[in-house]
């Protein structure tokens, strides 16, 4: 017979994962021998910088490094995080109570939700958004109130008083720029408005800045914490995954308001013993690297962006060049609009051997778009464009 009804209500309440059909079909086609060009998941395809790998190997040979680590992060790494923030953004962070190391920013955001949200709390979340921003809140038992990101508002939320209307005021808001999935960027004026809005309505801010270093064409992403008073109302998450090609290493951190940071650190002290120490020491090396290593990563994505966007435009798919991230947010061509983003993504997979992510997978306001990740080399991207051209010409 087996045991039944093992899922908790928080798991039962999760919707069906919208990417599941595409992932299942992609694996099936590959087993059939089809050469699928996967531009779906934002999974870096290049290795971490050599000095970082060397440091990992070196420290891993130290028998003392294999013991339990610190859930909050080793002190040296927390200090280096603060040094990096001061050098990059001119923001001073106290490593003792304003910084915590996370097992990637996804884990950090998910654990933070459990640490600060209660059942029935309202959280303002962008739509479309990175799925963990949404589901971390839902799993914690809180309720979502959408902040629509649309073509009409330039994929920037409109922070009006209507967002806080209702029987229960929001407790927090989540923002993320440069943005995943829309690849939109913003400036310090927007963050001034975020701080003003948060203070006016007594809500706190969670900002995800995972793509701050992947910027092009002279654009430099600001930090939310650069705004006066930002530390009074919020925190910021950063990840080494994309900047240093360290996605599988799972190293990120949160900095900012000490009360929020301490809540996260308190929960983590019950849930984990911290990242493997050699990984944390290697992360210190990453944060201290010369700028040329980051420039190389940025140049790689810029070239891929240009090859993809220029190619798509030539075949009649009008898309804009993003100023940041490793994604292109592409509106579905008019002749395919009626398909919807899920069926359009399946169509590209079946007929052109190209995998992309449907916009609806990031929220209902993502419908009408697909996200294309720059995770294949230029040759493969050109191959994808040729396949799409043949499909579009049929």
PDB file of N, CA and C in Angstrom, residues 169-223:
ATOM      1  N   UNK A 169      -1.641  45.566   5.660  1.00  0.00           N
ATOM      2  CA  UNK A 169      -0.562  46.217   4.924  1.00  0.00           C
ATOM      3  C   UNK A 169       0.587  45.240   4.670  1.00  0.00           C
ATOM      4  N   UNK A 170       1.293  45.431   3.557  1.00  0.00           N
ATOM      5  CA  UNK A 170       2.453  44.569   3.293  1.00  0.00           C
ATOM      6  C   UNK A 170       3.528  44.722   4.363  1.00  0.00           C
ATOM      7  N   UNK A 171       4.248  43.628   4.594  1.00  0.00           N
ATOM      8  CA  UNK A 171       5.345  43.644   5.557  1.00  0.00           C
ATOM      9  C   UNK A 171       6.679  43.932   4.866  1.00  0.00           C
ATOM     10  N   UNK A 172       6.797  43.522   3.598  1.00  0.00           N
ATOM     11  CA  UNK A 172       8.071  43.659   2.903  1.00  0.00           C
ATOM     12  C   UNK A 172       7.845  43.751   1.404  1.00  0.00           C
ATOM     13  N   UNK A 173       8.912  44.142   0.693  1.00  0.00           N
ATOM     14  CA  UNK A 173       8.882  44.107  -0.761  1.00  0.00           C
ATOM     15  C   UNK A 173      10.206  43.542  -1.270  1.00  0.00           C
ATOM     16  N   UNK A 174      10.115  42.830  -2.377  1.00  0.00           N
ATOM     17  CA  UNK A 174      11.298  42.258  -3.015  1.00  0.00           C
ATOM     18  C   UNK A 174      11.532  42.976  -4.338  1.00  0.00           C
ATOM     19  N   UNK A 175      12.756  43.388  -4.584  1.00  0.00           N
ATOM     20  CA  UNK A 175      13.132  43.968  -5.868  1.00  0.00           C
ATOM     21  C   UNK A 175      14.449  43.339  -6.307  1.00  0.00           C
ATOM     22  N   UNK A 176      14.747  43.456  -7.599  1.00  0.00           N
ATOM     23  CA  UNK A 176      15.984  42.863  -8.121  1.00  0.00           C
ATOM     24  C   UNK A 176      16.394  43.548  -9.412  1.00  0.00           C
ATOM     25  N   UNK A 177      17.487  44.289  -9.350  1.00  0.00           N
ATOM     26  CA  UNK A 177      18.042  44.958 -10.539  1.00  0.00           C
ATOM     27  C   UNK A 177      19.563  44.919 -10.495  1.00  0.00           C
ATOM     28  N   UNK A 178      20.187  44.584 -11.641  1.00  0.00           N
ATOM     29  CA  UNK A 178      19.620  44.181 -12.926  1.00  0.00           C
ATOM     30  C   UNK A 178      18.690  42.978 -12.764  1.00  0.00           C
ATOM     31  N   UNK A 179      17.630  42.968 -13.593  1.00  0.00           N
ATOM     32  CA  UNK A 179      16.507  42.078 -13.332  1.00  0.00           C
ATOM     33  C   UNK A 179      16.578  40.753 -14.085  1.00  0.00           C
ATOM     34  N   UNK A 180      16.186  39.722 -13.396  1.00  0.00           N
ATOM     35  CA  UNK A 180      15.931  38.413 -13.989  1.00  0.00           C
ATOM     36  C   UNK A 180      14.443  38.136 -13.785  1.00  0.00           C
ATOM     37  N   UNK A 181      13.664  37.983 -14.856  1.00  0.00           N
ATOM     38  CA  UNK A 181      14.066  37.607 -16.210  1.00  0.00           C
ATOM     39  C   UNK A 181      14.150  38.732 -17.239  1.00  0.00           C
ATOM     40  N   UNK A 182      13.697  39.950 -16.917  1.00  0.00           N
ATOM     41  CA  UNK A 182      13.495  40.951 -17.976  1.00  0.00           C
ATOM     42  C   UNK A 182      14.783  41.613 -18.454  1.00  0.00           C
ATOM     43  N   UNK A 183      15.887  41.435 -17.706  1.00  0.00           N
ATOM     44  CA  UNK A 183      17.186  42.044 -18.027  1.00  0.00           C
ATOM     45  C   UNK A 183      17.142  43.570 -17.942  1.00  0.00           C
ATOM     46  N   UNK A 184      16.093  44.119 -17.332  1.00  0.00           N
ATOM     47  CA  UNK A 184      15.986  45.570 -17.190  1.00  0.00           C
ATOM     48  C   UNK A 184      16.974  46.075 -16.134  1.00  0.00           C
ATOM     49  N   UNK A 185      17.423  47.306 -16.324  1.00  0.00           N
ATOM     50  CA  UNK A 185      18.316  47.937 -15.358  1.00  0.00           C
ATOM     51  C   UNK A 185      17.646  49.178 -14.800  1.00  0.00           C
ATOM     52  N   UNK A 186      18.228  49.719 -13.731  1.00  0.00           N
ATOM     53  CA  UNK A 186      17.667  50.920 -13.128  1.00  0.00           C
ATOM     54  C   UNK A 186      18.793  51.781 -12.589  1.00  0.00           C
ATOM     55  N   UNK A 187      18.435  52.839 -11.855  1.00  0.00           N
ATOM     56  CA  UNK A 187      19.442  53.784 -11.375  1.00  0.00           C
ATOM     57  C   UNK A 187      19.181  54.139  -9.915  1.00  0.00           C
ATOM     58  N   UNK A 188      20.035  54.995  -9.378  1.00  0.00           N
ATOM     59  CA  UNK A 188      19.913  55.363  -7.964  1.00  0.00           C
ATOM     60  C   UNK A 188      18.615  56.099  -7.664  1.00  0.00           C
ATOM     61  N   UNK A 189      18.072  56.812  -8.651  1.00  0.00           N
ATOM     62  CA  UNK A 189      16.804  57.526  -8.423  1.00  0.00           C
ATOM     63  C   UNK A 189      15.691  56.547  -8.073  1.00  0.00           C
ATOM     64  N   UNK A 190      15.678  55.398  -8.742  1.00  0.00           N
ATOM     65  CA  UNK A 190      14.667  54.389  -8.426  1.00  0.00           C
ATOM     66  C   UNK A 190      14.841  53.886  -6.993  1.00  0.00           C
ATOM     67  N   UNK A 191      16.087  53.650  -6.580  1.00  0.00           N
ATOM     68  CA  UNK A 191      16.316  53.149  -5.225  1.00  0.00           C
ATOM     69  C   UNK A 191      15.994  54.210  -4.173  1.00  0.00           C
ATOM     70  N   UNK A 192      16.161  55.483  -4.514  1.00  0.00           N
ATOM     71  CA  UNK A 192      15.713  56.546  -3.601  1.00  0.00           C
ATOM     72  C   UNK A 192      14.214  56.428  -3.383  1.00  0.00           C
ATOM     73  N   UNK A 193      13.490  56.156  -4.460  1.00  0.00           N
ATOM     74  CA  UNK A 193      12.037  56.003  -4.374  1.00  0.00           C
ATOM     75  C   UNK A 193      11.675  54.764  -3.557  1.00  0.00           C
ATOM     76  N   UNK A 194      12.448  53.694  -3.703  1.00  0.00           N
ATOM     77  CA  UNK A 194      12.212  52.465  -2.932  1.00  0.00           C
ATOM     78  C   UNK A 194      12.361  52.739  -1.439  1.00  0.00           C
ATOM     79  N   UNK A 195      13.424  53.450  -1.057  1.00  0.00           N
ATOM     80  CA  UNK A 195      13.663  53.760   0.355  1.00  0.00           C
ATOM     81  C   UNK A 195      12.559  54.666   0.889  1.00  0.00           C
ATOM     82  N   UNK A 196      12.203  55.677   0.102  1.00  0.00           N
ATOM     83  CA  UNK A 196      11.124  56.595   0.526  1.00  0.00           C
ATOM     84  C   UNK A 196       9.818  55.824   0.740  1.00  0.00           C
ATOM     85  N   UNK A 197       9.485  54.961  -0.209  1.00  0.00           N
ATOM     86  CA  UNK A 197       8.254  54.176  -0.150  1.00  0.00           C
ATOM     87  C   UNK A 197       8.270  53.237   1.062  1.00  0.00           C
ATOM     88  N   UNK A 198       9.407  52.594   1.300  1.00  0.00           N
ATOM     89  CA  UNK A 198       9.525  51.657   2.416  1.00  0.00           C
ATOM     90  C   UNK A 198       9.354  52.371   3.756  1.00  0.00           C
ATOM     91  N   UNK A 199       9.978  53.534   3.873  1.00  0.00           N
ATOM     92  CA  UNK A 199       9.866  54.291   5.132  1.00  0.00           C
ATOM     93  C   UNK A 199       8.447  54.810   5.349  1.00  0.00           C
ATOM     94  N   UNK A 200       7.847  55.283   4.275  1.00  0.00           N
ATOM     95  CA  UNK A 200       6.496  55.843   4.381  1.00  0.00           C
ATOM     96  C   UNK A 200       5.495  54.794   4.863  1.00  0.00           C
ATOM     97  N   UNK A 201       5.661  53.554   4.377  1.00  0.00           N
ATOM     98  CA  UNK A 201       4.671  52.519   4.671  1.00  0.00           C
ATOM     99  C   UNK A 201       5.168  51.473   5.670  1.00  0.00           C
ATOM    100  N   UNK A 202       6.333  51.739   6.260  1.00  0.00           N
ATOM    101  CA  UNK A 202       6.876  50.866   7.302  1.00  0.00           C
ATOM    102  C   UNK A 202       6.994  49.410   6.822  1.00  0.00           C
ATOM    103  N   UNK A 203       7.622  49.246   5.670  1.00  0.00           N
ATOM    104  CA  UNK A 203       7.895  47.910   5.164  1.00  0.00           C
ATOM    105  C   UNK A 203       9.402  47.781   4.951  1.00  0.00           C
ATOM    106  N   UNK A 204       9.901  46.552   4.923  1.00  0.00           N
ATOM    107  CA  UNK A 204      11.330  46.402   4.672  1.00  0.00           C
ATOM    108  C   UNK A 204      11.580  45.845   3.283  1.00  0.00           C
ATOM    109  N   UNK A 205      12.810  46.016   2.813  1.00  0.00           N
ATOM    110  CA  UNK A 205      13.169  45.748   1.422  1.00  0.00           C
ATOM    111  C   UNK A 205      14.187  44.614   1.352  1.00  0.00           C
ATOM    112  N   UNK A 206      13.962  43.700   0.414  1.00  0.00           N
ATOM    113  CA  UNK A 206      14.922  42.649   0.082  1.00  0.00           C
ATOM    114  C   UNK A 206      15.331  42.881  -1.371  1.00  0.00           C
ATOM    115  N   UNK A 207      16.589  43.239  -1.574  1.00  0.00           N
ATOM    116  CA  UNK A 207      17.062  43.483  -2.942  1.00  0.00           C
ATOM    117  C   UNK A 207      18.052  42.410  -3.354  1.00  0.00           C
ATOM    118  N   UNK A 208      17.811  41.824  -4.517  1.00  0.00           N
ATOM    119  CA  UNK A 208      18.690  40.788  -5.073  1.00  0.00           C
ATOM    120  C   UNK A 208      19.522  41.421  -6.184  1.00  0.00           C
ATOM    121  N   UNK A 209      20.839  41.440  -5.979  1.00  0.00           N
ATOM    122  CA  UNK A 209      21.743  42.132  -6.901  1.00  0.00           C
ATOM    123  C   UNK A 209      22.711  41.148  -7.575  1.00  0.00           C
ATOM    124  N   UNK A 210      22.199  39.936  -7.862  1.00  0.00           N
ATOM    125  CA  UNK A 210      23.045  38.848  -8.368  1.00  0.00           C
ATOM    126  C   UNK A 210      23.779  39.187  -9.664  1.00  0.00           C
ATOM    127  N   UNK A 211      23.213  40.099 -10.455  1.00  0.00           N
ATOM    128  CA  UNK A 211      23.802  40.388 -11.776  1.00  0.00           C
ATOM    129  C   UNK A 211      24.488  41.748 -11.840  1.00  0.00           C
ATOM    130  N   UNK A 212      24.851  42.289 -10.696  1.00  0.00           N
ATOM    131  CA  UNK A 212      25.381  43.661 -10.661  1.00  0.00           C
ATOM    132  C   UNK A 212      26.666  43.844 -11.451  1.00  0.00           C
ATOM    133  N   UNK A 213      27.439  42.780 -11.638  1.00  0.00           N
ATOM    134  CA  UNK A 213      28.723  42.929 -12.327  1.00  0.00           C
ATOM    135  C   UNK A 213      28.648  42.569 -13.803  1.00  0.00           C
ATOM    136  N   UNK A 214      27.541  42.004 -14.249  1.00  0.00           N
ATOM    137  CA  UNK A 214      27.404  41.644 -15.664  1.00  0.00           C
ATOM    138  C   UNK A 214      26.687  42.769 -16.403  1.00  0.00           C
ATOM    139  N   UNK A 215      27.415  43.860 -16.625  1.00  0.00           N
ATOM    140  CA  UNK A 215      26.854  45.057 -17.242  1.00  0.00           C
ATOM    141  C   UNK A 215      27.628  45.409 -18.509  1.00  0.00           C
ATOM    142  N   UNK A 216      26.924  46.004 -19.483  1.00  0.00           N
ATOM    143  CA  UNK A 216      27.507  46.275 -20.789  1.00  0.00           C
ATOM    144  C   UNK A 216      27.339  47.739 -21.199  1.00  0.00           C
ATOM    145  N   UNK A 217      28.083  48.091 -22.222  1.00  0.00           N
ATOM    146  CA  UNK A 217      27.931  49.395 -22.893  1.00  0.00           C
ATOM    147  C   UNK A 217      28.080  50.580 -21.946  1.00  0.00           C
ATOM    148  N   UNK A 218      28.967  50.447 -20.971  1.00  0.00           N
ATOM    149  CA  UNK A 218      29.236  51.556 -20.064  1.00  0.00           C
ATOM    150  C   UNK A 218      28.319  51.647 -18.866  1.00  0.00           C
ATOM    151  N   UNK A 219      27.272  50.820 -18.814  1.00  0.00           N
ATOM    152  CA  UNK A 219      26.364  50.856 -17.669  1.00  0.00           C
ATOM    153  C   UNK A 219      27.006  50.190 -16.455  1.00  0.00           C
ATOM    154  N   UNK A 220      26.845  50.790 -15.271  1.00  0.00           N
ATOM    155  CA  UNK A 220      27.291  50.193 -14.013  1.00  0.00           C
ATOM    156  C   UNK A 220      26.111  50.121 -13.054  1.00  0.00           C
ATOM    157  N   UNK A 221      25.826  48.932 -12.581  1.00  0.00           N
ATOM    158  CA  UNK A 221      24.671  48.765 -11.694  1.00  0.00           C
ATOM    159  C   UNK A 221      24.948  49.355 -10.322  1.00  0.00           C
ATOM    160  N   UNK A 222      24.008  50.135  -9.792  1.00  0.00           N
ATOM    161  CA  UNK A 222      24.171  50.646  -8.423  1.00  0.00           C
ATOM    162  C   UNK A 222      23.697  49.639  -7.393  1.00  0.00           C
ATOM    163  N   UNK A 223      24.045  49.906  -6.146  1.00  0.00           N
ATOM    164  CA  UNK A 223      23.542  49.121  -5.025  1.00  0.00           C
ATOM    165  C   UNK A 223      22.421  49.896  -4.335  1.00  0.00           C
TER     166      UNK A 223
END
